[in-house]
PDB file of C-alpha atoms and ligand atoms in Angstrom:
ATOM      1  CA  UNK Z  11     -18.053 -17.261  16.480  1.00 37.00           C
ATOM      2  CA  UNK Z  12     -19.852 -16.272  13.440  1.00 39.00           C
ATOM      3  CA  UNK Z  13     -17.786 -15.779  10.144  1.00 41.00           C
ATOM      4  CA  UNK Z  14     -18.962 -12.563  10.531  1.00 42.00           C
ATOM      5  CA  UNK Z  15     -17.944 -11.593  13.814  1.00 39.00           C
ATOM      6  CA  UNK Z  16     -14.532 -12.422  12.571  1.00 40.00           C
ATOM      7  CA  UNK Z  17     -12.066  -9.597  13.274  1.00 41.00           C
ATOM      8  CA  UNK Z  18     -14.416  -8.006  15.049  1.00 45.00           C
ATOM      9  CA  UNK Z  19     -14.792  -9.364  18.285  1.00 47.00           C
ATOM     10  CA  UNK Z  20     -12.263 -10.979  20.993  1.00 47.00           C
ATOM     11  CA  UNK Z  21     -11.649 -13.670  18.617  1.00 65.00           C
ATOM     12  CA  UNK Z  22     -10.125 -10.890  16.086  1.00 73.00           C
ATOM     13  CA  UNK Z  23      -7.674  -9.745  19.031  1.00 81.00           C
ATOM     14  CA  UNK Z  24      -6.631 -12.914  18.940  1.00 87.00           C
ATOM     15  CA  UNK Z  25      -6.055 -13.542  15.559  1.00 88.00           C
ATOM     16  CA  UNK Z  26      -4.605  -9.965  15.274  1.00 89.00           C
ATOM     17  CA  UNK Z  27      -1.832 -10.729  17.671  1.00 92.00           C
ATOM     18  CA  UNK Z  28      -0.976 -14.065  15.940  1.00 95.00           C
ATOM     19  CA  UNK Z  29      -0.750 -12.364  12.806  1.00 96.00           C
ATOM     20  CA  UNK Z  30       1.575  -9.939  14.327  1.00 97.00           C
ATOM     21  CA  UNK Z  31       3.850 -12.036  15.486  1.00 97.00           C
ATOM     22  CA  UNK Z  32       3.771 -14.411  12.362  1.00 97.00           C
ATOM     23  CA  UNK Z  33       4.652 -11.001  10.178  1.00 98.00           C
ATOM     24  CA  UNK Z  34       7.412 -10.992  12.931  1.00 97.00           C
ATOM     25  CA  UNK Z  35       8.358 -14.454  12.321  1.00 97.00           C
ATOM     26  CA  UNK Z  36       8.803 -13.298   9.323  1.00 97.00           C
ATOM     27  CA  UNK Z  37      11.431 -10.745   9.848  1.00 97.00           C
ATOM     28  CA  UNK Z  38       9.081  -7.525   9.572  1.00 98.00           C
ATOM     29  CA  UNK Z  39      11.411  -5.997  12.798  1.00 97.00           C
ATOM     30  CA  UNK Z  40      10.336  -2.145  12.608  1.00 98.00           C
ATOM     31  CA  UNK Z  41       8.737  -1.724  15.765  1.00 97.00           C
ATOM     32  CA  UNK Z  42       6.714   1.160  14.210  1.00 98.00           C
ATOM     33  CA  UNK Z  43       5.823  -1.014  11.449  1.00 98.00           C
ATOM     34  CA  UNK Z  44       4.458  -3.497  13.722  1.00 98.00           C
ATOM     35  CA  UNK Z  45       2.918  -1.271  15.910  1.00 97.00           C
ATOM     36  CA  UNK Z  46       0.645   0.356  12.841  1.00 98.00           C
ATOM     37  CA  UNK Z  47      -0.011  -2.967  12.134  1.00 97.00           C
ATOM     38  CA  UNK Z  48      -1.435  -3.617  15.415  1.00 96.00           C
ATOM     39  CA  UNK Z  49      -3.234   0.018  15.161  1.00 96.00           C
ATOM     40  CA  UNK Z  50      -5.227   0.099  11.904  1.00 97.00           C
ATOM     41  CA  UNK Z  51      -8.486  -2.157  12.121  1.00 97.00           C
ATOM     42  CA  UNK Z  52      -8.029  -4.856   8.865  1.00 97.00           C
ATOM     43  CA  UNK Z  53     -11.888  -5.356   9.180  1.00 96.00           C
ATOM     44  CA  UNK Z  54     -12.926  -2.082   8.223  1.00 98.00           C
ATOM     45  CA  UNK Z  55     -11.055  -2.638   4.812  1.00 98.00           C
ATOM     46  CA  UNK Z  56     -12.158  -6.405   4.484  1.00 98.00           C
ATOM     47  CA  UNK Z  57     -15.360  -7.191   2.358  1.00 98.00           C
ATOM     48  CA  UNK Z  58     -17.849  -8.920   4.826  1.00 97.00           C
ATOM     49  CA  UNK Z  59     -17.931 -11.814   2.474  1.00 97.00           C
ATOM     50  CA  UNK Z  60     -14.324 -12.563   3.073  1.00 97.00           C
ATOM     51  CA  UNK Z  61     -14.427 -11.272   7.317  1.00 96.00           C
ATOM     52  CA  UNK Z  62     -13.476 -14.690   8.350  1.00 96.00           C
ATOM     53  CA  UNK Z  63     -10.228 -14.178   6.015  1.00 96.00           C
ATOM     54  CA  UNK Z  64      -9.207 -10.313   7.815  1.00 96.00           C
ATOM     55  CA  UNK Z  65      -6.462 -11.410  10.040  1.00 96.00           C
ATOM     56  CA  UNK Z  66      -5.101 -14.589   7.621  1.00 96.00           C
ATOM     57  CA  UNK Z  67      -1.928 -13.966   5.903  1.00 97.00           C
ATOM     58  CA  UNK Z  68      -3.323 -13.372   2.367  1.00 96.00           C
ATOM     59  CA  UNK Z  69      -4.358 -10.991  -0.251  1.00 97.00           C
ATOM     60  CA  UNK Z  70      -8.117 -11.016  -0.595  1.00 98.00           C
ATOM     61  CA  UNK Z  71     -10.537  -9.825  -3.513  1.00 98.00           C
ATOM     62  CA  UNK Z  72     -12.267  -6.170  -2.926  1.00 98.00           C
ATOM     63  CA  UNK Z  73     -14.647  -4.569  -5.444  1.00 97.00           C
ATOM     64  CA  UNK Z  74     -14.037  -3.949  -9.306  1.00 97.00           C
ATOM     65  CA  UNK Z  75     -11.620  -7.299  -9.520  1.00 96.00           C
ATOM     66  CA  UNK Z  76      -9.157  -5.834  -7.726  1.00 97.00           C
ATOM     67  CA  UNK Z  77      -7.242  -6.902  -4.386  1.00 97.00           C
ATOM     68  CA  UNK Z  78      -6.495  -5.952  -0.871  1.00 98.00           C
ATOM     69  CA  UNK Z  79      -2.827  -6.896  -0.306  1.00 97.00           C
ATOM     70  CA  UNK Z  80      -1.004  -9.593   1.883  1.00 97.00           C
ATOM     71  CA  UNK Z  81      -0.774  -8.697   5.004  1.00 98.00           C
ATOM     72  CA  UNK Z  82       3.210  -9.721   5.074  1.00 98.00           C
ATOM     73  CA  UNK Z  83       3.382  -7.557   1.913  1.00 98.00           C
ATOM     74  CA  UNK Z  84       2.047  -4.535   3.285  1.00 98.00           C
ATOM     75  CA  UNK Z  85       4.258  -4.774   6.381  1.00 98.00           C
ATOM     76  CA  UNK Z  86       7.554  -5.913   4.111  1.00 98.00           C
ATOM     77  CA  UNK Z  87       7.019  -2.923   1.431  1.00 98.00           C
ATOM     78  CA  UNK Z  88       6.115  -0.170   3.949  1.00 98.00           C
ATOM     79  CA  UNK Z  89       9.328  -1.586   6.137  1.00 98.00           C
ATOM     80  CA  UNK Z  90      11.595  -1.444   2.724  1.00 98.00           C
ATOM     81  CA  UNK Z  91      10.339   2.232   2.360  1.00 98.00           C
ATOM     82  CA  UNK Z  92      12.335   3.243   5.586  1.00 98.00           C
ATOM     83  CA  UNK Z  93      10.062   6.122   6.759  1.00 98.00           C
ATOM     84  CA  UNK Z  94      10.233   8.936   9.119  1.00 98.00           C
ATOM     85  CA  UNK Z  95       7.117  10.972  10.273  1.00 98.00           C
ATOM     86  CA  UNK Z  96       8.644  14.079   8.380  1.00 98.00           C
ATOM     87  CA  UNK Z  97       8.335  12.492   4.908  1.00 98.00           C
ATOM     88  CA  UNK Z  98       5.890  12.872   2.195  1.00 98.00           C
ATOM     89  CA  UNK Z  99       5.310   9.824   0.637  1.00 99.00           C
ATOM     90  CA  UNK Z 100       2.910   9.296  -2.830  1.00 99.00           C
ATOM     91  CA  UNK Z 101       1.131   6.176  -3.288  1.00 99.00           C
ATOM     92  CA  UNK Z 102       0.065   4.247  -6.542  1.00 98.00           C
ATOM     93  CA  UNK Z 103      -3.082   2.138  -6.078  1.00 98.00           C
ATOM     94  CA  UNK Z 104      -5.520   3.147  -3.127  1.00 98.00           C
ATOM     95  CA  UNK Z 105      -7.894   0.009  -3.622  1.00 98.00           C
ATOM     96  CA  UNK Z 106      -9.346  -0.748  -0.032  1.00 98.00           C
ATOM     97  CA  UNK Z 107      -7.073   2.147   1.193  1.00 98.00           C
ATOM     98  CA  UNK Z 108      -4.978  -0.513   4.024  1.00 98.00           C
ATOM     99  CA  UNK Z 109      -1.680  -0.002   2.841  1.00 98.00           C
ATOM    100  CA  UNK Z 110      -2.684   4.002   2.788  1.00 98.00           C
ATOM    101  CA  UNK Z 111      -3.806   3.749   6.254  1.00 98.00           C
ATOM    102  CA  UNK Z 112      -0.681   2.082   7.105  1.00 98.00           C
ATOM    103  CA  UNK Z 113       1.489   4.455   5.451  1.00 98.00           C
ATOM    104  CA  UNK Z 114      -0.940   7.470   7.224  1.00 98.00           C
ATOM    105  CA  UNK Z 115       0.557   6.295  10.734  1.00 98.00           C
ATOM    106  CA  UNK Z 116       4.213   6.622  10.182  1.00 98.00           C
ATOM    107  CA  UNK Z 117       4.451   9.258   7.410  1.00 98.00           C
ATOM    108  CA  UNK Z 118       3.415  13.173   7.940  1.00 98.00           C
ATOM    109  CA  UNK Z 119       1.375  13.077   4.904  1.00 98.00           C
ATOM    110  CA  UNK Z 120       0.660  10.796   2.306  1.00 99.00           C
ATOM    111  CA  UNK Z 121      -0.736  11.389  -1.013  1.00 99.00           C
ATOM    112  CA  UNK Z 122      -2.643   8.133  -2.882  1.00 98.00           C
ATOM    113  CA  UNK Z 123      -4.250   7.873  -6.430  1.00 98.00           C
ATOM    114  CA  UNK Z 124      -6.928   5.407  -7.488  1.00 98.00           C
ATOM    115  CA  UNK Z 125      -8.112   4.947 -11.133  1.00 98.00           C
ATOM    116  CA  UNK Z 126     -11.811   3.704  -9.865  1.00 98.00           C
ATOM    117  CA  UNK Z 127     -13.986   6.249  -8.548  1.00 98.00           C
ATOM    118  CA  UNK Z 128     -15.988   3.600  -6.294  1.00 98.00           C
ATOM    119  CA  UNK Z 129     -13.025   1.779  -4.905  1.00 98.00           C
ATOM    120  CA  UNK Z 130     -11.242   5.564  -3.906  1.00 98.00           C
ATOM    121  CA  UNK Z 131     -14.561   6.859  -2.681  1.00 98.00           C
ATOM    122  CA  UNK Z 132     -15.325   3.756  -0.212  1.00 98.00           C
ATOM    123  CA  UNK Z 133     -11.203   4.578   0.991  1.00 98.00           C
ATOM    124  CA  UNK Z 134     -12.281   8.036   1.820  1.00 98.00           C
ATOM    125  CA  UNK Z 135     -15.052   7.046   4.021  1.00 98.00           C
ATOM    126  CA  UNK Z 136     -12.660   4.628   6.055  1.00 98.00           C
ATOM    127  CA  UNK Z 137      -9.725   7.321   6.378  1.00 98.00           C
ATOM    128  CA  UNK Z 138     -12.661   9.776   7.524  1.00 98.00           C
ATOM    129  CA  UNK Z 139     -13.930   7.142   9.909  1.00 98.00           C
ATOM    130  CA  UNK Z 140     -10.616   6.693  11.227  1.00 98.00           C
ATOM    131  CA  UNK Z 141     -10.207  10.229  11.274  1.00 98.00           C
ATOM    132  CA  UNK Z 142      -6.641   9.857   9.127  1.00 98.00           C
ATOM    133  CA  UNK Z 143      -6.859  13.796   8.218  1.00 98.00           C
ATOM    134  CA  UNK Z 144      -3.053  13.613   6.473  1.00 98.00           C
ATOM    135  CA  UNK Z 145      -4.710  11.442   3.043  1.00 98.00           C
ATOM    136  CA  UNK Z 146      -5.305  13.053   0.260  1.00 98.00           C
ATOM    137  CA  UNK Z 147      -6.999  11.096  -2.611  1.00 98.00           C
ATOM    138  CA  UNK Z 148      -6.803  11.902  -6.538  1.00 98.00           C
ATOM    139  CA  UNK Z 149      -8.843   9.962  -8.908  1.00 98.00           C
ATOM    140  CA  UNK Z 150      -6.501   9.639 -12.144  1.00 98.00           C
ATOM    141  CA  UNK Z 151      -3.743   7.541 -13.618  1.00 98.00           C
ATOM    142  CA  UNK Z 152      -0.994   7.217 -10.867  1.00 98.00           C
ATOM    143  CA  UNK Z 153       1.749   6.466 -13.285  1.00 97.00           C
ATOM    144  CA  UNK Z 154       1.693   9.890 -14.135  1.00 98.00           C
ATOM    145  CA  UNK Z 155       2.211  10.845 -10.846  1.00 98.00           C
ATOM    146  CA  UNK Z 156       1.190  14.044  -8.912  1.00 98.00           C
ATOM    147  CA  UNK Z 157       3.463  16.414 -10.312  1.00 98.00           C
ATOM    148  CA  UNK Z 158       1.301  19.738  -8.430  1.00 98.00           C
ATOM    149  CA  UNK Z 159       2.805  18.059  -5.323  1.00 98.00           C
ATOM    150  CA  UNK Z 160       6.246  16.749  -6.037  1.00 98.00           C
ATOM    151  CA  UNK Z 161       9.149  16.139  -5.365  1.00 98.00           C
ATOM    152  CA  UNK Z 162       8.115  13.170  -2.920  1.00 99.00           C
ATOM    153  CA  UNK Z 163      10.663  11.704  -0.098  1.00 99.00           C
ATOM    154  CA  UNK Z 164       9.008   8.261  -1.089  1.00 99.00           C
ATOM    155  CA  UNK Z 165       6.776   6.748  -3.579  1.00 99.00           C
ATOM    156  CA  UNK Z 166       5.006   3.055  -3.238  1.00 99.00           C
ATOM    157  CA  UNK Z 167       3.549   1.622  -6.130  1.00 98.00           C
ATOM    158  CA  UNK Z 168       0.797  -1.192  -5.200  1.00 98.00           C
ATOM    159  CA  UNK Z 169       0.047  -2.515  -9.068  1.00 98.00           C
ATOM    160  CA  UNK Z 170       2.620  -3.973 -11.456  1.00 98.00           C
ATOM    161  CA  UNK Z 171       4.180  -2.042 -13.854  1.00 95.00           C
ATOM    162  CA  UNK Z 172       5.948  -3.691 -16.763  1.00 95.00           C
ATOM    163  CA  UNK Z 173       9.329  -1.030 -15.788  1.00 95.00           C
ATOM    164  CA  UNK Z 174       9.877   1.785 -13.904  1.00 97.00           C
ATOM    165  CA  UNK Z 175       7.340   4.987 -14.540  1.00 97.00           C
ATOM    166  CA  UNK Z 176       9.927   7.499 -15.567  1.00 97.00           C
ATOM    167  CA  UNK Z 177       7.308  10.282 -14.173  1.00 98.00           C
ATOM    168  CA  UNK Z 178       7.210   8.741 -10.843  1.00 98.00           C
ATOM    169  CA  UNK Z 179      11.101   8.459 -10.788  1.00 98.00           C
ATOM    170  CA  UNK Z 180      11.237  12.393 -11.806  1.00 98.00           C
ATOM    171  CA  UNK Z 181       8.535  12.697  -8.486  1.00 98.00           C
ATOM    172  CA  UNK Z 182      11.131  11.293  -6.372  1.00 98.00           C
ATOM    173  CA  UNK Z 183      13.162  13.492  -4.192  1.00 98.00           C
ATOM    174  CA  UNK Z 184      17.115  12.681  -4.862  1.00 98.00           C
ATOM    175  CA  UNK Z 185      17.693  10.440  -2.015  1.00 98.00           C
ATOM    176  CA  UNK Z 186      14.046   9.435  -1.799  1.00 98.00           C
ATOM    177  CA  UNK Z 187      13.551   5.604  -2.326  1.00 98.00           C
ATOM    178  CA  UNK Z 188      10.428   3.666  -4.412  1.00 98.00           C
ATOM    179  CA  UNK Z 189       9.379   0.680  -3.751  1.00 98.00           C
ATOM    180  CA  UNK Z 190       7.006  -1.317  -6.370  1.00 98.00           C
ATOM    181  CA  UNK Z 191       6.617  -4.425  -8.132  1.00 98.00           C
ATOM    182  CA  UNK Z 192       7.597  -4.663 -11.294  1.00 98.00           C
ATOM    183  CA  UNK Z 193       6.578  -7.179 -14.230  1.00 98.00           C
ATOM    184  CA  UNK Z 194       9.681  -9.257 -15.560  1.00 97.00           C
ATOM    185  CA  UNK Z 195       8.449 -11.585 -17.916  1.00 96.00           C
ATOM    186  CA  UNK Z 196       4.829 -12.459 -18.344  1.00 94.00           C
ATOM    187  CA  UNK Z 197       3.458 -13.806 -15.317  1.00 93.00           C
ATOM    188  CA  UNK Z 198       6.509 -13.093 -13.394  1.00 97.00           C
ATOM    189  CA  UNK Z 199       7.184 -10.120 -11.412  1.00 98.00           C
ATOM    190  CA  UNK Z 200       9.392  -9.122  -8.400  1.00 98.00           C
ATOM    191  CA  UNK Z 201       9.092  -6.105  -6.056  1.00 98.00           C
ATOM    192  CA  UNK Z 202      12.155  -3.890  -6.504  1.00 98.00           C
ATOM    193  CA  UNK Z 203      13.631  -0.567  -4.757  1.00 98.00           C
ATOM    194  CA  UNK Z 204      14.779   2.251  -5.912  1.00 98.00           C
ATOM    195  CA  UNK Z 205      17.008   4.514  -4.913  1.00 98.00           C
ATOM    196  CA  UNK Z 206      17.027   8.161  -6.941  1.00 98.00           C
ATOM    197  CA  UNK Z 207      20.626   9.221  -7.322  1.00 98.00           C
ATOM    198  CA  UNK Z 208      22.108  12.334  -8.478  1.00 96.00           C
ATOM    199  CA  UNK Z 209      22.560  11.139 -11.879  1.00 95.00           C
ATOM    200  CA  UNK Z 210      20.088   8.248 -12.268  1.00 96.00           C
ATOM    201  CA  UNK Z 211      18.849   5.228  -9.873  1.00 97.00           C
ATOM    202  CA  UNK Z 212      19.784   2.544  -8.323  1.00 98.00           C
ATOM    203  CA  UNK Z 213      17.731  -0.856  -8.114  1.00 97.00           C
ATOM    204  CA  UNK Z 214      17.436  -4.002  -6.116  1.00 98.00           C
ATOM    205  CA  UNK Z 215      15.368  -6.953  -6.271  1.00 98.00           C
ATOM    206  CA  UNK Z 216      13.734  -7.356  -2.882  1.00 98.00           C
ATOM    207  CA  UNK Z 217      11.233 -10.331  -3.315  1.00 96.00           C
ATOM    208  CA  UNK Z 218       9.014 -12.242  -6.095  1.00 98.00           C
ATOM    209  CA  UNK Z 219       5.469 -11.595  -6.045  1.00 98.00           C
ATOM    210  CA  UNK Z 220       1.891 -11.157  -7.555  1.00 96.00           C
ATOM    211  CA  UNK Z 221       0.173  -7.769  -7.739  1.00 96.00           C
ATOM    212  CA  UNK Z 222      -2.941  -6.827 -10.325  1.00 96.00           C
ATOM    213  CA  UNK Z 223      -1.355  -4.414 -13.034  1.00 96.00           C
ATOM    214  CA  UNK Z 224      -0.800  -1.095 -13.252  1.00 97.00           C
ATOM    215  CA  UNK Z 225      -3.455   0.089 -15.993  1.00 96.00           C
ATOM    216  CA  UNK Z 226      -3.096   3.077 -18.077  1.00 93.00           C
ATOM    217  CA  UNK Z 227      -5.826   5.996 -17.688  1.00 93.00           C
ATOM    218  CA  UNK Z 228      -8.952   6.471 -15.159  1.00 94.00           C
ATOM    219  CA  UNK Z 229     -11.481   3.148 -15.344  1.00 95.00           C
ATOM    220  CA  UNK Z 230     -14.550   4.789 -17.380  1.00 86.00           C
ATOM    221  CA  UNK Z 231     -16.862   1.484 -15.499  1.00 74.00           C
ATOM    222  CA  UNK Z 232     -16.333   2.395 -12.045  1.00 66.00           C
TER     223      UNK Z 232
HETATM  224  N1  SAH F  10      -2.838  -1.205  -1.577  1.00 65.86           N
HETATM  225  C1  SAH F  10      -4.092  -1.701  -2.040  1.00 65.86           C
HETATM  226  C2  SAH F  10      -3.865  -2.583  -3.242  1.00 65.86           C
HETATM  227  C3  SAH F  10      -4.986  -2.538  -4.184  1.00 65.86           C
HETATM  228  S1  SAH F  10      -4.706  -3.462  -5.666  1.00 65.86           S
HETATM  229  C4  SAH F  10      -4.780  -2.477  -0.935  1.00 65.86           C
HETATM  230  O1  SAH F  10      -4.090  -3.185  -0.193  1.00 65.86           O
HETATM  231  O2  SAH F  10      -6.009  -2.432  -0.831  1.00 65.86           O
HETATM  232  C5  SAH F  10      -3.996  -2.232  -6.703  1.00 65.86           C
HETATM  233  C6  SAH F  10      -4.836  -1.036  -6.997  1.00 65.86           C
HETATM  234  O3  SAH F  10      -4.140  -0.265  -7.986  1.00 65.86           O
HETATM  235  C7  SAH F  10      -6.210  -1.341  -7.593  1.00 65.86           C
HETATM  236  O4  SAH F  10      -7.194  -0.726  -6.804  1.00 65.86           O
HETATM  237  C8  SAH F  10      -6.148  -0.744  -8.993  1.00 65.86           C
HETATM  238  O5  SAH F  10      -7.372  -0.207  -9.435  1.00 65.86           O
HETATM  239  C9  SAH F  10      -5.103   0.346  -8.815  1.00 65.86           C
HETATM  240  N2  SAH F  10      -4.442   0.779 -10.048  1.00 65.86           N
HETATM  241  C10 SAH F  10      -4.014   0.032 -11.095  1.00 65.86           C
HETATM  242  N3  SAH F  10      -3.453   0.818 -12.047  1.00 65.86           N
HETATM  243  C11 SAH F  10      -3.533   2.102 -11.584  1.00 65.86           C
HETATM  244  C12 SAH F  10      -3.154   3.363 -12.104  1.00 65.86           C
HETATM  245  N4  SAH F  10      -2.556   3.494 -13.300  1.00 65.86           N
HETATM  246  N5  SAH F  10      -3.388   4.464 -11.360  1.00 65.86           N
HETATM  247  C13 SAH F  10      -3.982   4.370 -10.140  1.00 65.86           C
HETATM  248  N6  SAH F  10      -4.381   3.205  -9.606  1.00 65.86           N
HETATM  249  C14 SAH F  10      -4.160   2.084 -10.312  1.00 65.86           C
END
């Protein structure tokens, strides 16, 4: 099979099922997790340059130097955000719109922000094409939040921050949970969750890993 044809054809079923149960292997357990795993086509989101990569478990490079996340991190963060298909949920960091897509299937509407207009437009066209009709997409700087549409029952933050975006925490409904990574130390960050409390948050560490920043204002080259 042609690089190409990667994802695409039978041998992409195959691949896609392996990868499902290695994320299960894993310990991603939520069934509904799994199952909008299994649901949302990877290839669609995948440059073609990189189609013989869609269904390894590995974060791969989309347009304007950013990335489209691990597979295993996608499925760990979006099981850490404990969702129900009542909540609202805001996300930080659209880039190929996966993880949106993702959160589209188990949430009952999710709202995602993008500072690059070509990386948020070319995420529209796949949620249209997969007919995901409870996105909506801002262009802007997502550490800001969305405050026309808060509070929100969950926030994910796909970018690292160097803390915790007091705006997003004041976006959170009391109760609602955040999961994002956060930087440490320089080159060092871990992904962390937070709970809002009445009277401030709680944190835990979840897991180290490696996300692109989280960079102040809209991109004025893209
Ligand atoms: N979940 C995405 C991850 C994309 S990488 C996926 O799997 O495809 C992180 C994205 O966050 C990049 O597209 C980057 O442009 C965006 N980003 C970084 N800082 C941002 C900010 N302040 N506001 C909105 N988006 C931001």
């Amino acid at each position: 099979m042609s690089p190409a044809r990667a994802g695409r054809g039978d041998g992409g079923d195959k691949r896609g099922i392996q990868l499902l149960m290695h994320l299960r292997n894993q310990g991603i357990r939520d069934t509904n997790v799994l199952e909008a795993i299994e649901t949302v086509p990877r290839a669609l989101f995948v440059p073609e340059a990189f189609a013989d990569q869609t269904y390894a478990d590995q974060a791969l490079p989309i347009a304007c130097g950013q990335t489209i996340s691990q597979p295993f991190i996608v499925a760990f963060m979006t099981q850490s955000l404990r969702l129900t298909d009542r909540m609202k949920v805001l996300e930080i960091g659209t880039g190929s719109g996966y993880q949106t897509a993702i959160l589209a299937h188990l949430a009952r509407r999710v709202y995602t922000i993008e500072r690059y207009r070509q990386l948020l437009r070319e995420a529209e066209k796949r949620f249209k094409t997969l007919k995901l009709n409870n996105v909506v997409t801002m262009l802007g700087d997502g550490a800001k939040g969305w405050p026309a549409q808060a509070p929100f029952d969950r926030i994910i933050v796909t970018a690292a921050a160097r803390g915790v975006p007091q705006d997003l925490v004041d976006q959170l409904q009391i109760g609602g949970i955040m999961v994002l990574p956060v930087e440490i130390a320089p080159g060092e960050q871990e992904l962390q969750r937070i709970v809002r409390t009445d009277d401030g948050i709680t944190r835990e560490t979840l897991l180290p890993v490696r996300f692109v920043p989280l960079v102040e204002g809209v991109a004025k080259d893209g």
